[in-house]
Coordinates of C-alpha atoms and ligand atoms in Angstrom, one line a residue:
M1 CA -13.0 9.1 -10.2
K2 CA -10.2 7.1 -9.6
K3 CA -6.7 8.5 -9.0
F4 CA -4.1 6.4 -10.1
F5 CA -0.3 8.0 -10.7
V6 CA 2.3 6.4 -11.2
T7 CA 6.1 6.9 -11.7
T8 CA 9.6 6.0 -13.5
P9 CA 13.1 6.6 -11.9
I10 CA 14.4 10.4 -13.7
Y11 CA 16.6 8.5 -15.4
Y12 CA 20.4 10.2 -15.9
I13 CA 20.8 11.7 -18.4
N14 CA 24.9 11.4 -19.0
D15 CA 23.9 8.5 -21.5
I16 CA 20.2 8.7 -24.0
P17 CA 18.4 4.8 -23.3
H18 CA 18.8 1.1 -23.1
I19 CA 16.0 -1.4 -22.4
G20 CA 17.4 -1.7 -19.4
H21 CA 15.6 1.8 -19.0
T22 CA 13.1 1.1 -21.4
C23 CA 11.4 -2.2 -19.0
T24 CA 10.3 0.0 -15.5
T25 CA 9.0 2.9 -18.9
V26 CA 7.0 0.0 -20.1
A27 CA 5.7 -1.8 -17.2
A28 CA 5.2 1.8 -15.9
D29 CA 3.6 1.7 -19.6
I30 CA 1.9 -1.3 -19.2
L31 CA 0.3 -0.2 -15.2
A32 CA -0.8 3.8 -16.7
R33 CA -2.3 1.8 -19.1
S34 CA -4.5 -1.4 -17.5
H35 CA -5.6 1.4 -15.5
R36 CA -7.1 4.0 -17.8
Q37 CA -8.9 1.3 -19.1
L38 CA -11.0 0.3 -15.3
G39 CA -12.2 3.6 -15.9
E40 CA -9.5 5.0 -13.3
E41 CA -8.2 9.2 -13.5
V42 CA -4.4 8.4 -14.8
F43 CA -1.0 10.5 -13.7
F44 CA 2.0 8.6 -15.3
L45 CA 5.1 10.8 -14.9
T46 CA 8.0 10.1 -15.8
G47 CA 11.5 11.9 -16.7
T48 CA 15.7 13.2 -16.4
D49 CA 17.5 13.3 -13.7
E50 CA 19.8 16.1 -15.0
H51 CA 22.4 17.4 -12.4
G52 CA 25.1 16.2 -10.1
Q53 CA 28.6 15.3 -10.5
K54 CA 28.7 12.6 -13.7
V55 CA 26.9 14.3 -15.7
A56 CA 28.4 17.4 -16.0
E57 CA 31.5 15.6 -16.3
V58 CA 29.8 14.4 -19.4
A59 CA 29.0 17.3 -20.4
A60 CA 32.7 19.0 -20.1
K61 CA 33.6 15.6 -22.3
E62 CA 31.4 16.5 -25.3
G63 CA 33.1 20.4 -25.0
L64 CA 29.0 21.4 -24.1
E65 CA 28.2 23.7 -21.5
V66 CA 26.1 21.2 -19.4
K67 CA 22.4 22.8 -19.1
E68 CA 22.9 22.8 -23.6
Y69 CA 24.2 19.1 -23.0
C70 CA 20.6 18.4 -21.2
D71 CA 19.0 19.9 -23.7
K72 CA 20.0 17.7 -26.4
I73 CA 19.8 14.9 -23.9
A74 CA 16.0 15.0 -23.2
P75 CA 14.8 14.7 -25.9
R76 CA 16.5 12.4 -27.4
F77 CA 14.5 10.0 -24.7
E78 CA 11.3 11.3 -25.3
E79 CA 12.1 10.8 -29.5
A80 CA 12.5 6.7 -26.9
W81 CA 10.1 6.7 -25.2
K82 CA 7.4 8.4 -28.2
K83 CA 8.8 5.3 -30.8
L84 CA 7.9 2.9 -28.1
N85 CA 4.6 4.4 -27.9
I86 CA 4.3 5.4 -24.2
S87 CA 1.6 6.9 -23.1
H88 CA 3.4 9.3 -19.9
D89 CA 1.3 12.8 -19.4
F90 CA 4.5 14.3 -18.1
F91 CA 7.5 14.2 -18.6
I92 CA 10.1 16.1 -15.8
R93 CA 13.3 17.7 -16.1
T94 CA 15.5 18.8 -12.9
T95 CA 16.4 21.6 -14.9
D96 CA 13.4 23.3 -15.1
P97 CA 13.7 25.7 -12.5
R98 CA 9.8 25.1 -11.0
H99 CA 10.8 22.2 -10.4
E100 CA 13.9 23.2 -8.6
K101 CA 12.0 25.5 -6.9
V102 CA 9.4 22.8 -5.7
V103 CA 13.2 20.7 -4.1
E104 CA 14.1 24.2 -2.4
E105 CA 11.5 24.5 -0.4
I106 CA 11.4 21.1 0.8
M107 CA 15.2 21.1 1.9
T108 CA 14.2 24.9 3.4
K109 CA 11.0 22.7 5.9
I110 CA 13.7 20.0 6.4
Y111 CA 16.5 22.5 7.6
E112 CA 13.5 24.1 9.5
K113 CA 12.2 20.8 11.5
G114 CA 15.8 20.8 12.8
D115 CA 16.4 17.6 10.8
I116 CA 19.9 18.7 9.7
Y117 CA 23.5 19.5 10.6
K118 CA 27.3 20.4 9.4
G119 CA 29.7 17.8 9.3
K120 CA 32.8 16.6 6.7
Y121 CA 32.1 13.1 5.5
E122 CA 35.0 10.9 4.4
G123 CA 34.8 7.7 2.3
Y124 CA 34.4 6.1 -0.8
Y125 CA 31.7 7.8 -4.0
C126 CA 30.8 6.7 -7.1
I127 CA 30.1 9.0 -9.7
G128 CA 28.2 6.4 -11.7
C129 CA 25.6 5.7 -8.6
E130 CA 26.6 9.2 -7.4
K131 CA 26.1 7.6 -4.3
F132 CA 28.2 8.1 -1.4
L133 CA 29.2 4.5 -0.9
T134 CA 28.6 2.1 3.1
E135 CA 32.1 -1.1 3.1
T136 CA 28.8 -2.7 2.5
D137 CA 28.3 -1.3 -0.8
L138 CA 32.0 -1.8 -1.8
V139 CA 34.1 -5.4 -3.4
D140 CA 37.1 -4.6 -3.2
Q141 CA 36.8 -1.2 -2.7
K142 CA 34.5 -0.5 -5.4
C143 CA 31.6 0.1 -6.0
P144 CA 30.9 -4.0 -8.1
L145 CA 28.3 -1.1 -10.7
H146 CA 30.8 0.5 -12.6
P147 CA 33.9 0.9 -13.7
P148 CA 36.8 0.9 -11.0
Q149 CA 38.0 4.4 -11.6
Q150 CA 34.4 6.0 -10.4
T151 CA 34.6 4.4 -6.7
V152 CA 36.6 7.7 -5.4
K153 CA 38.3 8.5 -2.2
R154 CA 35.8 11.5 -1.0
S155 CA 37.0 14.5 1.9
E156 CA 34.6 17.0 1.7
E157 CA 31.8 19.0 4.2
N158 CA 27.9 18.0 3.7
W159 CA 25.0 18.6 5.6
F160 CA 24.3 15.4 7.2
F161 CA 19.7 14.7 7.6
K162 CA 19.5 13.3 10.5
L163 CA 18.1 9.7 9.0
T164 CA 18.2 7.7 12.2
K165 CA 16.3 10.1 13.7
Y166 CA 13.0 8.2 11.1
V167 CA 14.5 5.3 11.4
P168 CA 12.2 3.2 14.3
K169 CA 8.9 5.1 12.4
L170 CA 10.1 4.2 9.2
I171 CA 10.0 0.2 11.3
D172 CA 7.7 1.1 11.7
L173 CA 5.4 1.8 8.8
I174 CA 6.6 -1.6 6.9
E175 CA 6.0 -3.5 9.1
N176 CA 2.0 -2.6 9.0
D177 CA 0.1 -4.7 7.0
K178 CA -1.2 -1.2 6.3
T179 CA 1.9 1.4 5.5
N180 CA 3.7 -2.0 3.5
Y181 CA 4.7 0.2 0.7
I182 CA 7.9 -2.0 -0.4
F183 CA 7.0 -4.0 -2.6
P184 CA 8.2 -7.1 -3.1
D185 CA 8.0 -9.0 0.3
G186 CA 12.1 -10.2 -0.5
K187 CA 12.6 -6.7 -0.1
K188 CA 11.0 -5.9 1.8
S189 CA 12.5 -8.7 4.2
E190 CA 16.3 -6.9 3.3
I191 CA 15.1 -3.6 4.0
L192 CA 13.6 -4.5 6.9
A193 CA 17.3 -6.2 7.6
K194 CA 19.4 -3.2 6.7
L195 CA 17.6 -1.0 8.7
K196 CA 17.5 -3.4 12.1
A197 CA 21.4 -3.9 11.6
G198 CA 21.7 0.0 11.2
V199 CA 22.2 3.3 9.2
N200 CA 23.9 6.0 10.0
D201 CA 22.9 9.9 8.8
V202 CA 23.2 10.7 5.1
S203 CA 24.8 14.1 3.4
F204 CA 22.3 16.0 1.7
S205 CA 24.5 17.8 0.3
R206 CA 28.1 19.0 -1.9
E207 CA 30.2 20.8 -1.9
N208 CA 32.8 21.0 -4.7
V209 CA 30.6 20.5 -7.5
S210 CA 28.2 22.9 -9.1
W211 CA 26.2 21.6 -11.4
G212 CA 23.2 21.7 -9.0
V213 CA 20.5 23.5 -7.2
P214 CA 22.1 25.3 -4.4
L215 CA 21.0 25.3 -1.2
P216 CA 18.6 27.5 0.5
W217 CA 21.0 28.8 3.2
E218 CA 24.4 28.5 2.7
K219 CA 24.0 28.4 -1.8
S220 CA 27.9 27.3 -1.9
H221 CA 26.8 23.9 -1.0
T222 CA 24.6 22.3 -3.6
I223 CA 21.7 19.7 -2.6
Y224 CA 23.2 16.3 -3.5
V225 CA 22.2 15.0 -6.4
W226 CA 19.1 12.0 -5.6
I227 CA 17.8 14.4 -3.2
D228 CA 16.8 17.4 -5.4
A229 CA 15.5 13.6 -7.9
L230 CA 13.4 12.5 -5.5
I231 CA 12.1 15.1 -5.1
N232 CA 10.7 15.1 -9.0
Y233 CA 7.4 12.3 -7.8
Y234 CA 6.4 15.3 -5.3
S235 CA 7.2 18.8 -7.3
A236 CA 5.4 16.7 -10.4
T237 CA 2.5 17.2 -8.6
R238 CA 3.0 20.8 -7.6
F239 CA 3.9 22.4 -11.0
V240 CA 1.3 20.6 -13.5
E241 CA -2.1 21.5 -14.0
G242 CA -4.3 19.7 -12.6
K243 CA -2.1 16.6 -10.7
E244 CA -1.7 18.9 -6.9
D245 CA -5.0 16.2 -6.0
F246 CA -2.5 12.8 -7.7
W247 CA -0.3 12.9 -4.6
P248 CA -0.1 10.0 -2.7
A249 CA 1.9 8.6 -5.8
D250 CA 0.1 4.7 -5.8
I251 CA 3.6 3.7 -6.5
H252 CA 7.1 4.1 -7.7
L253 CA 8.4 1.3 -10.2
L254 CA 12.3 1.3 -9.6
G255 CA 15.6 -1.1 -10.0
K256 CA 16.8 -2.5 -7.0
E257 CA 19.6 -0.8 -6.5
I258 CA 17.7 2.3 -5.9
L259 CA 16.1 0.3 -3.4
W260 CA 17.7 2.1 -0.9
F261 CA 16.2 5.9 -2.1
H262 CA 13.6 5.7 -3.0
T263 CA 11.9 3.4 0.5
V264 CA 14.0 5.0 3.0
I265 CA 15.8 7.8 1.9
W266 CA 12.3 9.1 0.4
Q267 CA 10.2 8.2 3.0
A268 CA 12.7 9.8 6.2
M269 CA 12.5 13.4 4.2
L270 CA 8.3 13.0 3.5
L271 CA 8.4 12.0 6.8
S272 CA 10.2 14.9 8.3
A273 CA 8.2 17.9 5.9
G274 CA 5.6 16.7 7.0
I275 CA 4.3 15.1 3.5
E276 CA 2.5 12.1 3.1
L277 CA 4.3 9.2 1.3
P278 CA 3.3 7.2 -1.1
K279 CA 1.8 4.3 -1.1
K280 CA 3.8 1.3 -3.2
T281 CA 7.1 1.6 -4.0
Y282 CA 7.8 -1.8 -7.2
T283 CA 11.6 -2.9 -7.2
H284 CA 11.7 -4.8 -9.9
S285 CA 15.9 -6.7 -10.9
F286 CA 17.8 -6.3 -13.6
Y287 CA 17.9 -6.9 -17.1
M288 CA 21.4 -8.7 -17.8
I289 CA 24.0 -9.9 -20.4
D290 CA 25.7 -13.1 -20.1
G291 CA 25.1 -12.9 -17.0
Q292 CA 26.4 -9.2 -16.0
K293 CA 24.2 -6.0 -15.5
M294 CA 24.0 -4.5 -18.5
S295 CA 25.0 -1.0 -18.9
K296 CA 27.0 1.8 -21.3
S297 CA 29.4 1.7 -18.3
L298 CA 29.7 -2.3 -19.1
G299 CA 28.9 -1.8 -22.7
N300 CA 27.0 -4.5 -23.3
A301 CA 23.8 -2.0 -23.3
I302 CA 21.0 -3.0 -26.6
S303 CA 19.5 0.2 -27.4
P304 CA 15.8 0.2 -28.6
E305 CA 15.4 1.3 -31.2
E306 CA 17.6 -1.8 -32.5
L307 CA 14.4 -4.1 -30.6
I308 CA 12.1 -2.2 -32.6
S309 CA 13.2 -2.7 -36.1
K310 CA 13.8 -6.4 -35.3
F311 CA 10.1 -6.7 -34.1
G312 CA 8.0 -4.0 -34.2
V313 CA 7.0 -1.3 -31.7
D314 CA 4.4 -3.7 -30.3
G315 CA 6.3 -6.5 -30.6
T316 CA 9.4 -5.2 -28.7
R317 CA 6.3 -4.2 -25.7
Y318 CA 5.1 -7.3 -25.7
L319 CA 9.5 -8.6 -25.2
V320 CA 10.2 -6.3 -22.8
A321 CA 7.0 -7.3 -20.9
R322 CA 7.6 -11.1 -21.5
S323 CA 10.8 -10.9 -19.5
F324 CA 10.5 -8.4 -17.3
P325 CA 12.8 -9.3 -14.7
S326 CA 10.2 -8.7 -11.8
T327 CA 12.2 -10.2 -9.4
D328 CA 15.2 -12.1 -10.4
D329 CA 18.1 -10.6 -13.1
A330 CA 16.3 -12.2 -16.5
D331 CA 19.4 -12.5 -19.0
V332 CA 18.2 -11.6 -22.4
G333 CA 19.6 -11.1 -25.5
L334 CA 18.7 -11.0 -29.9
K335 CA 18.7 -14.7 -29.7
R336 CA 16.3 -15.6 -26.8
F337 CA 13.2 -12.4 -27.6
T338 CA 13.6 -14.3 -31.8
E339 CA 12.8 -17.4 -30.7
K340 CA 10.4 -16.1 -28.2
Y341 CA 8.5 -13.2 -31.2
N342 CA 7.9 -15.9 -33.2
A343 CA 7.3 -18.7 -31.2
D344 CA 4.2 -16.4 -29.9
L345 CA 3.7 -14.1 -32.4
A346 CA 4.3 -15.0 -35.3
N347 CA 3.7 -18.6 -35.4
N348 CA 0.7 -18.7 -32.7
L349 CA -1.1 -15.5 -31.9
G350 CA -0.5 -14.0 -35.6
N351 CA -1.0 -17.4 -37.3
L352 CA -4.9 -17.6 -35.1
V353 CA -5.9 -14.5 -36.3
S354 CA -4.2 -14.8 -39.7
R355 CA -6.2 -18.6 -39.9
V356 CA -9.6 -17.4 -38.3
C357 CA -10.1 -14.1 -40.4
K358 CA -8.9 -16.5 -43.8
L359 CA -11.9 -19.2 -43.3
G360 CA -14.1 -16.2 -41.5
V361 CA -14.3 -13.7 -43.9
N362 CA -17.9 -12.5 -43.4
L363 CA -19.2 -13.8 -40.9
Q364 CA -21.2 -12.0 -38.2
S365 CA -19.4 -11.9 -35.3
S366 CA -20.9 -12.5 -31.8
N367 CA -21.3 -9.2 -28.9
F368 CA -19.9 -9.1 -25.8
K369 CA -19.7 -6.8 -22.6
L370 CA -16.2 -7.8 -21.9
Q371 CA -15.6 -7.4 -17.6
L372 CA -11.4 -8.2 -17.1
E373 CA -10.7 -10.9 -14.5
K374 CA -9.2 -10.1 -10.9
E375 CA -7.2 -13.0 -11.3
F376 CA -5.3 -9.9 -14.6
V377 CA -5.5 -7.1 -13.5
E378 CA -4.1 -9.2 -10.4
K379 CA -1.0 -10.2 -11.6
I380 CA -1.0 -6.7 -14.8
D381 CA -0.8 -5.1 -10.4
N382 CA 1.9 -6.7 -9.4
L383 CA 3.9 -7.1 -12.8
K384 CA 3.3 -10.6 -13.2
F385 CA 3.7 -9.5 -16.7
D386 CA 4.7 -13.2 -17.7
E387 CA 1.5 -15.1 -15.9
A388 CA -0.7 -12.5 -16.8
V389 CA 0.0 -12.5 -21.3
G390 CA 0.7 -16.8 -19.8
W391 CA -3.3 -16.4 -18.6
V392 CA -4.4 -15.2 -22.1
F393 CA -2.7 -17.5 -24.0
E394 CA -3.7 -19.9 -22.1
N395 CA -7.5 -18.9 -21.4
F396 CA -8.5 -17.4 -24.9
V397 CA -5.1 -18.4 -28.2
D398 CA -4.4 -21.8 -27.1
K399 CA -7.1 -23.0 -26.4
S400 CA -9.2 -20.9 -30.3
N401 CA -5.7 -23.6 -31.4
N402 CA -7.3 -26.3 -30.2
R403 CA -10.7 -26.4 -31.2
L404 CA -9.5 -24.9 -34.5
N405 CA -8.0 -28.1 -34.5
E406 CA -10.2 -30.2 -33.1
V407 CA -13.3 -29.3 -35.1
A408 CA -11.3 -28.4 -38.9
P409 CA -13.3 -25.9 -40.1
W410 CA -11.3 -25.7 -43.1
K411 CA -12.6 -29.8 -44.3
L412 CA -16.1 -28.4 -43.3
S413 CA -18.6 -26.2 -46.0
A414 CA -18.9 -23.3 -45.7
N415 CA -22.3 -22.7 -44.1
D416 CA -21.6 -26.2 -41.7
P417 CA -22.9 -25.2 -38.0
K418 CA -20.0 -26.4 -37.1
R419 CA -17.2 -24.4 -39.0
I420 CA -20.2 -21.3 -38.2
E421 CA -19.6 -21.9 -34.5
V422 CA -15.8 -23.2 -33.7
L423 CA -15.2 -19.4 -36.3
T424 CA -17.4 -17.0 -33.5
E425 CA -16.1 -18.5 -31.1
C426 CA -12.6 -18.0 -32.1
A427 CA -13.1 -14.9 -33.3
K428 CA -14.6 -13.8 -29.6
N429 CA -11.5 -15.3 -27.6
L430 CA -9.5 -13.1 -30.4
Q431 CA -11.9 -10.5 -29.6
L432 CA -10.4 -11.0 -25.7
A433 CA -7.0 -11.7 -26.3
A434 CA -7.0 -8.0 -27.8
W435 CA -9.1 -6.2 -24.6
Y436 CA -6.5 -8.2 -22.3
L437 CA -3.2 -7.6 -24.2
E438 CA -4.0 -3.8 -25.6
P439 CA -2.5 -2.1 -22.6
I440 CA 0.8 -4.5 -24.1
M441 CA 0.3 -4.1 -27.5
P442 CA -1.6 -1.4 -27.6
Q443 CA -1.5 -1.4 -31.8
A444 CA -1.7 -5.0 -32.8
C445 CA -4.9 -5.1 -30.4
E446 CA -6.7 -2.7 -31.7
K447 CA -5.9 -4.0 -35.3
I448 CA -7.6 -7.3 -33.5
K449 CA -10.0 -5.7 -32.4
K450 CA -11.1 -4.2 -35.5
L451 CA -10.9 -7.0 -37.2
F452 CA -12.9 -9.2 -35.4
E453 CA -15.4 -6.2 -34.5
G454 CA -19.6 -6.9 -36.6
E455 CA -18.4 -9.4 -38.9
I456 CA -14.7 -11.0 -39.8
K457 CA -13.0 -9.2 -42.5
A458 CA -9.9 -10.1 -44.9
L459 CA -7.1 -9.7 -43.1
D460 CA -4.6 -7.6 -45.3
K461 CA -0.6 -8.7 -44.0
P462 CA 0.4 -10.8 -41.7
L463 CA 0.4 -8.9 -38.0
F464 CA 4.0 -10.3 -36.8
M465 CA 5.8 -11.5 -39.6
R466 CA 8.4 -14.1 -38.8
I467 CA 12.2 -12.9 -38.7
Ligands
MSP501 N1 19.1 8.9 -12.1 C1 18.8 7.7 -11.1 C2 17.1 7.8 -10.8 C3 16.5 8.9 -10.4 S1 14.8 8.9 -9.9 C4 14.7 10.4 -8.7 C5 19.0 6.7 -11.6 N2 19.1 6.5 -13.1 S2 19.4 5.4 -14.1 O1 19.6 6.3 -15.2 O2 20.9 5.4 -13.7 O3 18.6 4.5 -14.1 C6 18.0 3.8 -13.3 C7 16.8 3.1 -13.4 O4 17.4 2.3 -15.2 C8 17.0 1.9 -13.0 O5 16.5 1.9 -12.3 C9 15.9 0.7 -13.7 O6 14.8 1.2 -13.8 C10 16.7 0.9 -15.3 N3 17.6 -0.6 -15.3 C11 18.5 0.5 -15.6 N4 19.8 -0.3 -16.2 C12 19.2 -1.4 -15.9 C13 18.7 -3.2 -16.2 N5 20.0 -3.3 -16.8 N6 17.7 -3.8 -15.8 C14 16.7 -3.5 -15.8 N7 16.4 -1.8 -15.5 C15 17.3 -1.3 -15.4 O7 19.4 5.7 -11.1

């Protein structure tokens, strides 16, 4: 059976999830569900990034031991994903000793290869990003993504990874059509330009940050949190039962601020450790609120719970998919979400289901075998959810609405062949739409399928209440 392994970034546990994190997780869930629908064996991995300075500082502020703090917050992520009907197969936590063991093994491999040496880091560090900032990352000597006080000047002894050694190989791989793992294309050229402009070796350990995995050969140093975190994608396949054959991953999903880590550092680490490279990384843009990135530190975050209480689980998943920032940043907000929900789900799809159920109740509906159209599958695989949904609406929903308005079956007698024909056609279209949209709205689509399977049934209450 064909295998499909999809991952999300593992989110920092300094905060509970907002809909920025939600959009990547929902996107991964749509991919996972679509590939299951295609009959593949899927491994969908998500989780939390629990080490590092940022998490240690938040725990201290709350007056908790760091592990105690992590154990309190990690379930909040799992709960949020459960509420959103996320179908991950495993939730990884970097404080899991089984993960830590793999991290030590890989670091030792890289060390033994001669790719790590001791040096001194002098420069800026953003605690928010947990990142050593280069000149190009800085705006007015600060990280543009986090409050200014999170950018600090650091001078510390670090173990460095010979990233420079792998640059020619990386360029070669990215430029080669068969191994070009960076999507979409714009991101590929961005990374190539940066690699060609010249890079420095990177810190792989931290001094004076005790919350993390100790470096195997110098235990007073801690493995840099990002290195520990990246390894999660691979470590899960080592210790989660039955998942060994899922490596290399088919797709890593991520936001654009962590592109370099995933497409350069992670790949170079794997090359050094002699591990096969993931097949693809897909980098999306940001959810914005009034032109600013949505984030906890900027205080403009919308929580998934807020959306669920207003639009329901499927409504929320639909809105997230339709506004997914696949290539450009997407301005979102409750007003826009409400308009879209009403227009597409309450007034269009939901209303069509009600009309067809009401007019066609007890009619025999047609039997057919579904084969997902390639055009649609490709759109989903390329994370063009907005286009994919648009395609379904155009082909099945809008077409049915137009036919209904044209034929006006409500004006015809119950056994008029024209009335029967148009209603069975609409019922078939709705079943098809439900098949296609199921990975996005699993519960509502399951309901639609049941309403139209065999014979058309009466609907007890609207699928999507108007707001
Ligand atoms: N812990 C690291 C990732 C390690 S992966 C080996 C991290 N965590 S994070 O909590 O900051 O999550 C970052 C990810 O959350 C982004 O890459 C993106 O997937 C998602 N998003 C966070 N804010 C977002 C928006 N405003 N819009 C869209 N996605 C965003 O970085």
